[in-house]
Coordinates of C-alpha atoms and ligand atoms in Angstrom, one line a residue:
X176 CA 9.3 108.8 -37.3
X177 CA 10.7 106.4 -34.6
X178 CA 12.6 103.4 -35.8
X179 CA 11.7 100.3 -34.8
X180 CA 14.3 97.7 -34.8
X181 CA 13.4 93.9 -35.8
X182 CA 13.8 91.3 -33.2
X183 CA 16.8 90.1 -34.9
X184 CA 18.4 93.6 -35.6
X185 CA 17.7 94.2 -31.6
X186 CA 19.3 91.0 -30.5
X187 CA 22.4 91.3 -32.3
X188 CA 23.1 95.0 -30.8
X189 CA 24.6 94.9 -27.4
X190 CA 27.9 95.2 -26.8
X191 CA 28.5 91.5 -25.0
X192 CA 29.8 89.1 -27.7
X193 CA 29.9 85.9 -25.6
X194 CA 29.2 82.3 -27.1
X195 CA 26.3 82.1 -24.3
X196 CA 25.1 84.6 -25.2
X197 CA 25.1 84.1 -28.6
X198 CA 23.6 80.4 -28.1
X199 CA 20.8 82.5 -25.9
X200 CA 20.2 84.6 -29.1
X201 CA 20.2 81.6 -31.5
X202 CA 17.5 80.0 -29.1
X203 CA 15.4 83.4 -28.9
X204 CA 15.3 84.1 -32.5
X205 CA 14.5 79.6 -33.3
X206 CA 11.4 80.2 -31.0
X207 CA 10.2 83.4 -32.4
X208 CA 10.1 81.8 -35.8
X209 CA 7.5 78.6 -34.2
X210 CA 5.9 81.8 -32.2
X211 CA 5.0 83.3 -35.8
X212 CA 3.9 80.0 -36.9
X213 CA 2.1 79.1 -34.2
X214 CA 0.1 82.8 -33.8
X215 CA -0.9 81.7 -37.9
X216 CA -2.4 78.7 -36.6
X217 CA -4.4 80.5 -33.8
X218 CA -5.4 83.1 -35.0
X219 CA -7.3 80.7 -38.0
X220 CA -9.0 79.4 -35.2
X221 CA -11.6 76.9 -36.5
X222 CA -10.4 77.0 -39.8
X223 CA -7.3 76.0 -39.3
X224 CA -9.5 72.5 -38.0
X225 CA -7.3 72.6 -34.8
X226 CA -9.6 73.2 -32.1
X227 CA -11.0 70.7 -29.7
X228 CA -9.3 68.1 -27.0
X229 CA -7.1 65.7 -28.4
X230 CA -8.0 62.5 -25.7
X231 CA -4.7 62.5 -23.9
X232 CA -3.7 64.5 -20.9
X233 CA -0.3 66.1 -20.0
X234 CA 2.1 65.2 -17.5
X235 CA 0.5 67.1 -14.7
X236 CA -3.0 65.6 -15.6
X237 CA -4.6 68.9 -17.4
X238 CA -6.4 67.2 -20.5
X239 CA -4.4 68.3 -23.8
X240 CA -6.2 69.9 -26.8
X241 CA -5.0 69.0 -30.2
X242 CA -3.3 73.1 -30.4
X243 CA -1.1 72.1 -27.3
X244 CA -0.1 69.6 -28.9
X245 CA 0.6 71.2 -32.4
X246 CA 2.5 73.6 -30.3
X247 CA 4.5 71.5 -28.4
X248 CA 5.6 70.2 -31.8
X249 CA 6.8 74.0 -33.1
X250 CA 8.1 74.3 -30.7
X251 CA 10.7 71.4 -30.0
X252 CA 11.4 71.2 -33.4
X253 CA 12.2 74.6 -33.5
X254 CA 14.9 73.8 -30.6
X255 CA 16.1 71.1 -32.1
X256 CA 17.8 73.7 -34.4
X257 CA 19.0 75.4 -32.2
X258 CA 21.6 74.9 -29.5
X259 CA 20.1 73.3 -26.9
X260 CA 21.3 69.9 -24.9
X261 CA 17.9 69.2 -23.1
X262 CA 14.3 70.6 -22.9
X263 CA 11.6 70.2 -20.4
X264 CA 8.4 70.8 -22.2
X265 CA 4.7 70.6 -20.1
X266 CA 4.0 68.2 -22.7
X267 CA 6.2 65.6 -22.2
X268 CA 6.7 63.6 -18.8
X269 CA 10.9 63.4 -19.0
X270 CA 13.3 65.9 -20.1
X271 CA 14.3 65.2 -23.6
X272 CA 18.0 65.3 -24.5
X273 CA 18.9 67.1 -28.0
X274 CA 22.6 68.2 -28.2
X275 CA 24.4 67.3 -25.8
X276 CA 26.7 69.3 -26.7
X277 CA 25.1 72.2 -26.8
X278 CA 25.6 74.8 -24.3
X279 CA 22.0 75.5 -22.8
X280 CA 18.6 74.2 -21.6
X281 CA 15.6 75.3 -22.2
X282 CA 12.0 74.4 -20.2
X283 CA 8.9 75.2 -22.3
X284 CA 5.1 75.5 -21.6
X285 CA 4.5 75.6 -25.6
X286 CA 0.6 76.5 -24.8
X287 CA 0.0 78.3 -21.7
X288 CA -3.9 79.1 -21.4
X289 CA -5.0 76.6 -24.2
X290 CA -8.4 76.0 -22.5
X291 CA -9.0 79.7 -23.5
X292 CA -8.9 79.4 -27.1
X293 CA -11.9 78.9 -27.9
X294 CA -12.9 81.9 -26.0
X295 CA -11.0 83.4 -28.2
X296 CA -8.7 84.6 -25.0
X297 CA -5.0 85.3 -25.3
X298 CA -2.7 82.1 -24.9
X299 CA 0.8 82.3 -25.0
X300 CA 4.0 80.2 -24.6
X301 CA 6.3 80.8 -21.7
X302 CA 10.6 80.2 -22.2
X303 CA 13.2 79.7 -19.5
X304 CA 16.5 79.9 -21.0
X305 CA 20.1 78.5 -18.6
X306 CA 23.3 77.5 -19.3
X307 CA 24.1 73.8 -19.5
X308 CA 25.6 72.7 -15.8
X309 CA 27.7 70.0 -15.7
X310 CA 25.1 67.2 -15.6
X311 CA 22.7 68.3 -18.1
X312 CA 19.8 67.0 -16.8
X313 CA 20.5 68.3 -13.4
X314 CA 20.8 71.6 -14.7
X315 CA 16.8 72.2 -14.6
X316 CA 16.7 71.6 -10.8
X317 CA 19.2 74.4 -10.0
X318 CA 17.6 77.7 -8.7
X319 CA 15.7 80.1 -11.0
X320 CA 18.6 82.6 -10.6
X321 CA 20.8 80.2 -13.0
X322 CA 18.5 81.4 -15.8
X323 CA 20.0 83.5 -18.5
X324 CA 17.1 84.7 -20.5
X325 CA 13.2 83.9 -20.5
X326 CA 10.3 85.3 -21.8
X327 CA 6.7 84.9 -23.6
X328 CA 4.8 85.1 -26.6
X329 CA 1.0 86.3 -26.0
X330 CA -1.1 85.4 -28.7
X331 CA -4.1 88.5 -28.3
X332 CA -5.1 90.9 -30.6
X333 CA -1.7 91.7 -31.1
X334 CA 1.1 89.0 -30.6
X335 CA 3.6 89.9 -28.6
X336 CA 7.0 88.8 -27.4
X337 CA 7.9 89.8 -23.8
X338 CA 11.7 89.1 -23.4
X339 CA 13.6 89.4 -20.3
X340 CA 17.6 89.4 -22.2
X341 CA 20.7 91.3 -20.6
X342 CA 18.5 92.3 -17.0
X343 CA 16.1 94.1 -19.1
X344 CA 12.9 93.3 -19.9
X345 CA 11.5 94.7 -23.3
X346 CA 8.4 94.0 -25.8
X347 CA 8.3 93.3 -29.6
X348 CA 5.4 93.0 -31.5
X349 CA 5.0 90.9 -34.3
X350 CA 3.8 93.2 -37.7
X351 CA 1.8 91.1 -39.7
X352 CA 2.3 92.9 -42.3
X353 CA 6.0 92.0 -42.7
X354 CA 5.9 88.5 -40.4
X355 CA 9.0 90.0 -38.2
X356 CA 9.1 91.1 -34.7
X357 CA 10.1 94.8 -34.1
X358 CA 10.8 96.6 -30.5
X359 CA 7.6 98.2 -29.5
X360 CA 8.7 98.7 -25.8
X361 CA 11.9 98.8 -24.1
X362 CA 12.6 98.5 -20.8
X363 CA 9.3 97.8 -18.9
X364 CA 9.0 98.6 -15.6
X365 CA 5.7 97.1 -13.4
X366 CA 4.0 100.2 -12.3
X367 CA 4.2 100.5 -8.5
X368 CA 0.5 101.5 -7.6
X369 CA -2.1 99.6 -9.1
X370 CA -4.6 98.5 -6.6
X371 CA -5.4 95.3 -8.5
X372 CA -5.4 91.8 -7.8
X373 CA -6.0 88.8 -9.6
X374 CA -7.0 85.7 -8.5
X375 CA -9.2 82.3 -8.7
X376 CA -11.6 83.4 -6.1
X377 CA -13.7 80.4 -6.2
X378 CA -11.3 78.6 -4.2
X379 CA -11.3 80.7 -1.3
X380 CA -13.3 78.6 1.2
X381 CA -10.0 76.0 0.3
X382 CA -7.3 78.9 0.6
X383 CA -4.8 79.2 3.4
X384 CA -5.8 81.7 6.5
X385 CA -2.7 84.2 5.0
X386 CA -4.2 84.2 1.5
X387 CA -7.6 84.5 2.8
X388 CA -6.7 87.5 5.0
X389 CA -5.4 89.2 2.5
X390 CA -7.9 88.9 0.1
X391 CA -10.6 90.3 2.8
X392 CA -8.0 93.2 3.3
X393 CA -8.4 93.6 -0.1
X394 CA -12.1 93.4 -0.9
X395 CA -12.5 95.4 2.4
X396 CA -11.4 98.7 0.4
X397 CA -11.1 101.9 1.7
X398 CA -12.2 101.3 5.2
X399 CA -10.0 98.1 5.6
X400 CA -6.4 98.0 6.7
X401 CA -5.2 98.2 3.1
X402 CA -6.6 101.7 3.3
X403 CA -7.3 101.6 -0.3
X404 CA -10.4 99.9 -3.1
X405 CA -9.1 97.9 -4.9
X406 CA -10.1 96.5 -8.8
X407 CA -9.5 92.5 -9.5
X408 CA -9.3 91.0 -12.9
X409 CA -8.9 87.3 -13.6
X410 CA -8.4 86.3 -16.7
X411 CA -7.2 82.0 -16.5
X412 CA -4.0 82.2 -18.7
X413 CA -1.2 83.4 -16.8
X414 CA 1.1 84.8 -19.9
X415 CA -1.9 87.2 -20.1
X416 CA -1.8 88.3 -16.7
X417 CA 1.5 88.5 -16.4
X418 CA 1.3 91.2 -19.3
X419 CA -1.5 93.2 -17.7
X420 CA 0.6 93.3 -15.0
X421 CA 3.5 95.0 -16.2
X422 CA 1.3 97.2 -17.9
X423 CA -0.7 98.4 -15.1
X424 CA 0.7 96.8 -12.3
X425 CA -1.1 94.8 -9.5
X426 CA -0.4 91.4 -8.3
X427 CA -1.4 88.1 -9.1
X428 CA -1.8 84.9 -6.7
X429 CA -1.9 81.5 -7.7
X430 CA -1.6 80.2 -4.3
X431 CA -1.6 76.3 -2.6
X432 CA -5.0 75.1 -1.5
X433 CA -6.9 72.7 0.4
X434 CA -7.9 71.1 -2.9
X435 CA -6.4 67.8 -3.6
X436 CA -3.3 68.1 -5.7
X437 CA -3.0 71.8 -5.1
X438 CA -0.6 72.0 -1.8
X439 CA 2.1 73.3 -3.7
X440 CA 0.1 75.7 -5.7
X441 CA -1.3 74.8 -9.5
X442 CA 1.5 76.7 -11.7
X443 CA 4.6 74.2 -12.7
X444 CA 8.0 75.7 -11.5
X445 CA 10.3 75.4 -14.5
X446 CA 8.1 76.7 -17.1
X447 CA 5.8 79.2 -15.6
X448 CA 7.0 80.5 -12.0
X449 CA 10.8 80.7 -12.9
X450 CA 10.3 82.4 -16.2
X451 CA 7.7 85.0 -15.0
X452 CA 10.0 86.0 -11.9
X453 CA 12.4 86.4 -14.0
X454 CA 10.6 88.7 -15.9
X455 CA 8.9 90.7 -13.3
X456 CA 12.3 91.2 -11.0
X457 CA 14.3 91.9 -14.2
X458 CA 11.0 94.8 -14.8
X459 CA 11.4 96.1 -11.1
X460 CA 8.6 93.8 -9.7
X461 CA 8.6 90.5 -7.5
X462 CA 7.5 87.1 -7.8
X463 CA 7.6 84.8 -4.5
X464 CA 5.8 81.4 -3.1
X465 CA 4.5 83.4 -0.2
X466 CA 7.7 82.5 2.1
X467 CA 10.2 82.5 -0.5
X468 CA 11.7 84.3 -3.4
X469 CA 10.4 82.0 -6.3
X470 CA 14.2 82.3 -7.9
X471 CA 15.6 81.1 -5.1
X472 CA 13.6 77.7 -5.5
X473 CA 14.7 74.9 -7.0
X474 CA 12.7 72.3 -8.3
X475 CA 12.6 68.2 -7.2
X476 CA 11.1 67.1 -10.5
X477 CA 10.4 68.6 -13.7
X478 CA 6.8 69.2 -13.2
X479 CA 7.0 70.9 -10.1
X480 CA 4.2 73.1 -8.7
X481 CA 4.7 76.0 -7.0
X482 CA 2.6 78.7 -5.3
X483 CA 3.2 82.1 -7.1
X484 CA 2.6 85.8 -6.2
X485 CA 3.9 88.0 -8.6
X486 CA 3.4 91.6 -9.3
X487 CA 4.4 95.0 -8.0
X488 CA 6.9 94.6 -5.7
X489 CA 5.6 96.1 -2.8
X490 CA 1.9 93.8 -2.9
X491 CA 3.9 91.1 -3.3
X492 CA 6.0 92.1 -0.4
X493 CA 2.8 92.5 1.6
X494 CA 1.2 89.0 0.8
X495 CA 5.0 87.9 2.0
X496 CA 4.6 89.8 5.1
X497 CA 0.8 87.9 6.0
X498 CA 2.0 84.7 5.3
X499 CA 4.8 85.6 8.1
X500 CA 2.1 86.4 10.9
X501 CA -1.0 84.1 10.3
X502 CA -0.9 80.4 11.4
X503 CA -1.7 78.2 7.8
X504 CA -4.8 76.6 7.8
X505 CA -2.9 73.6 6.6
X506 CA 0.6 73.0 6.2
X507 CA 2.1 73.8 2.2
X508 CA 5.2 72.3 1.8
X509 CA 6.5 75.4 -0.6
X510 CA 9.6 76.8 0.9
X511 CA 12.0 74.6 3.4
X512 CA 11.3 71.5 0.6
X513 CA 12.2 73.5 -2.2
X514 CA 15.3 75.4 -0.9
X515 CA 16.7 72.1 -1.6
X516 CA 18.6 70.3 -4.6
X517 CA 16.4 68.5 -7.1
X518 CA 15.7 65.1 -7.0
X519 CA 18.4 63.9 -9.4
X520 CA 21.1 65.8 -7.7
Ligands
F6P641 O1 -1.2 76.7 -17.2 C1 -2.0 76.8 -16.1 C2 -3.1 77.8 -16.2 O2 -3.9 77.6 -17.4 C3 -2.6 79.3 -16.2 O3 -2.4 79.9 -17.4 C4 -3.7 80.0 -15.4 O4 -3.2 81.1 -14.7 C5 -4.3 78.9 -14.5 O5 -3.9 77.7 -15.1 C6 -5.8 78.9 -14.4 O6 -6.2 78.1 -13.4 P1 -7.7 77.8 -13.0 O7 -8.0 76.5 -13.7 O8 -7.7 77.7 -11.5 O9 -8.5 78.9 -13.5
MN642 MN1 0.6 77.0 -18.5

């Protein structure tokens, strides 16, 4: 019979012994145990009397229900104990210092999805993990390529821990039979050649001409210039795409619109684009803004959209390749603003 190491058992193995990455470990292992809590509380659903909007909305304006808010709690508490000097959670406007003298930083979207729950839809919370900089607040507005770890728990019919640790990316699952999480997957790899894309298609007539053309190349199947049909899945939380994705492969775009407020895209930069690029270039795939490598960007304030494409790396390298020959239909201010320091630098 195979053995299936615990999450803890798993962690502690490599050969590196450094205090980073010991402090990465300690951070890991204090989310996992709000993750276990937290995948309780959802999976009671409406009898755990947490459904429903709670009347405030989040920095970023999406309207919070009370389980973001329960999570957001888990979840910082659960860093508090851990070694962390500062945390940037979707939830709260400013960063929040801890310890300061702790040696990392962590940004957090403690509920990704949350509008899906009572769908009954996986959720999940996203984790980008770097080492304290000098300045600690400053630290969340260096590139994506300063992070040390990230990951996400998926709350689906199974709950899952996706962690990128050591340039790997591997995948516990959490037995409910004994509360832990044990390796179900090691090093993922996105599969290559899955014609499938996912997107919000009832925003095209406010997409960009690069987005739009590929799309149409896309839809246009077999006897289009993509040469190929193709299958598209959209699912609204991102953790859960990102899964499917390095499962099957494909590519997913969450690009800037016309819309108002959407210029620079609709996913937040330090808690969802960073962390997810991490994981899909750390799992052989890509993840990019359409004219730049999304872990090259850094961001100007903690809530910071971005456009994201992320996937296989070759889709992603043809969406990258569009957006380098069609005129915009409007001018996104993704790439030449972000390649910049953050604001507080
Ligand atoms: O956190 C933002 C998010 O809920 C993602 O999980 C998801 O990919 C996206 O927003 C869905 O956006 P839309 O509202 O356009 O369907
Ligand atoms: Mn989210």
């Amino acid at each position: 019979m195979e053995i299936r190491p615990a999450l803890h058992a798993h962690l502690e193995w490599p050969t590196q012994h450094s205090p980073l990455r010991a402090a990465t470990v300690a951070v890991i292992e204090a989310l996992a145990g709000a993750a276990i809590e937290l995948s309780r509380i959802i999976a009671a659903g409406p009898l755990a009397g947490m459904v429903g909007e709670s009347g405030g909305v989040n920095p970023d304006g999406d309207r919070q229900k009370t389980i973001d808010i329960v999570a957001d709690r888990l979840m910082r508490d659960a860093l508090r104990a851990a070694p962390v000097a500062a945390v940037v959670s979707e939830e709260v406007e400013l960063p929040e210092t801890l310890d300061p003298d702790a040696s990392l930083c962590v940004a957090i979207d403690p509920l990704d999805g949350s509008a899906n729950l009572e769908n009954n839809i996986s959720i999940g919370t996203i984790f980008s993990i770097r080492p304290k900089g000098n300045d600690i607040i400053s630290t969340f507005f260096e590139p994506g390529t300063a992070q040390c770890a990230a990951g996400c728990f998926i709350y689906g019919p199974q709950t899952v821990l996706v962690l990128a640790l050591d340039q790997r990316v591997d995948c516990f699952t959490l037995d409910p039979r004994t509360g832990e999480f044990v390796l179900t997957a090691r090093d993922l790899r996105v599969p290559q050649d899955t014609p499938e894309f996912a997107i919000n298609a009832s925003n095209r007539r406010h997409w960009s001409g690069q987005v739009r053309n590929y799309i149409d190349e896309c839809l246009a199947g077999v006897n289009g210039e993509r040469g190929q049909d193709f299958n598209m899945r959209w699912i609204g939380s991102l953790v859960a795409e990102a899964y499917r994705i390095l499962m099957r492969g494909g590519v997913f775009l969450y690009p800037a619109d016309a819309r108002q407020g959407y210029r620079e895209g609709r996913l937040r930069l330090l808690y969802e684009a960073h962390p997810i690029a991490l994981i899909m270039e750390w799992a052989g795939g890509a993840a990019s803004s359409g004219r730049s490598r999304i872990l090259e960007l850094s961001a100007r304030t903690p809530h910071q959209r971005v456009p994201l494409i992320m996937g296989s790396a070759r889709a992603v390298r043809d969406v990258d390749a569009i957006h380098l020959t069609v005129e915009p239909l409007f001018e996104s201010s993704d790439a030449p603003l972000f390649a910049r320091r953050g604001l507080f630098r």
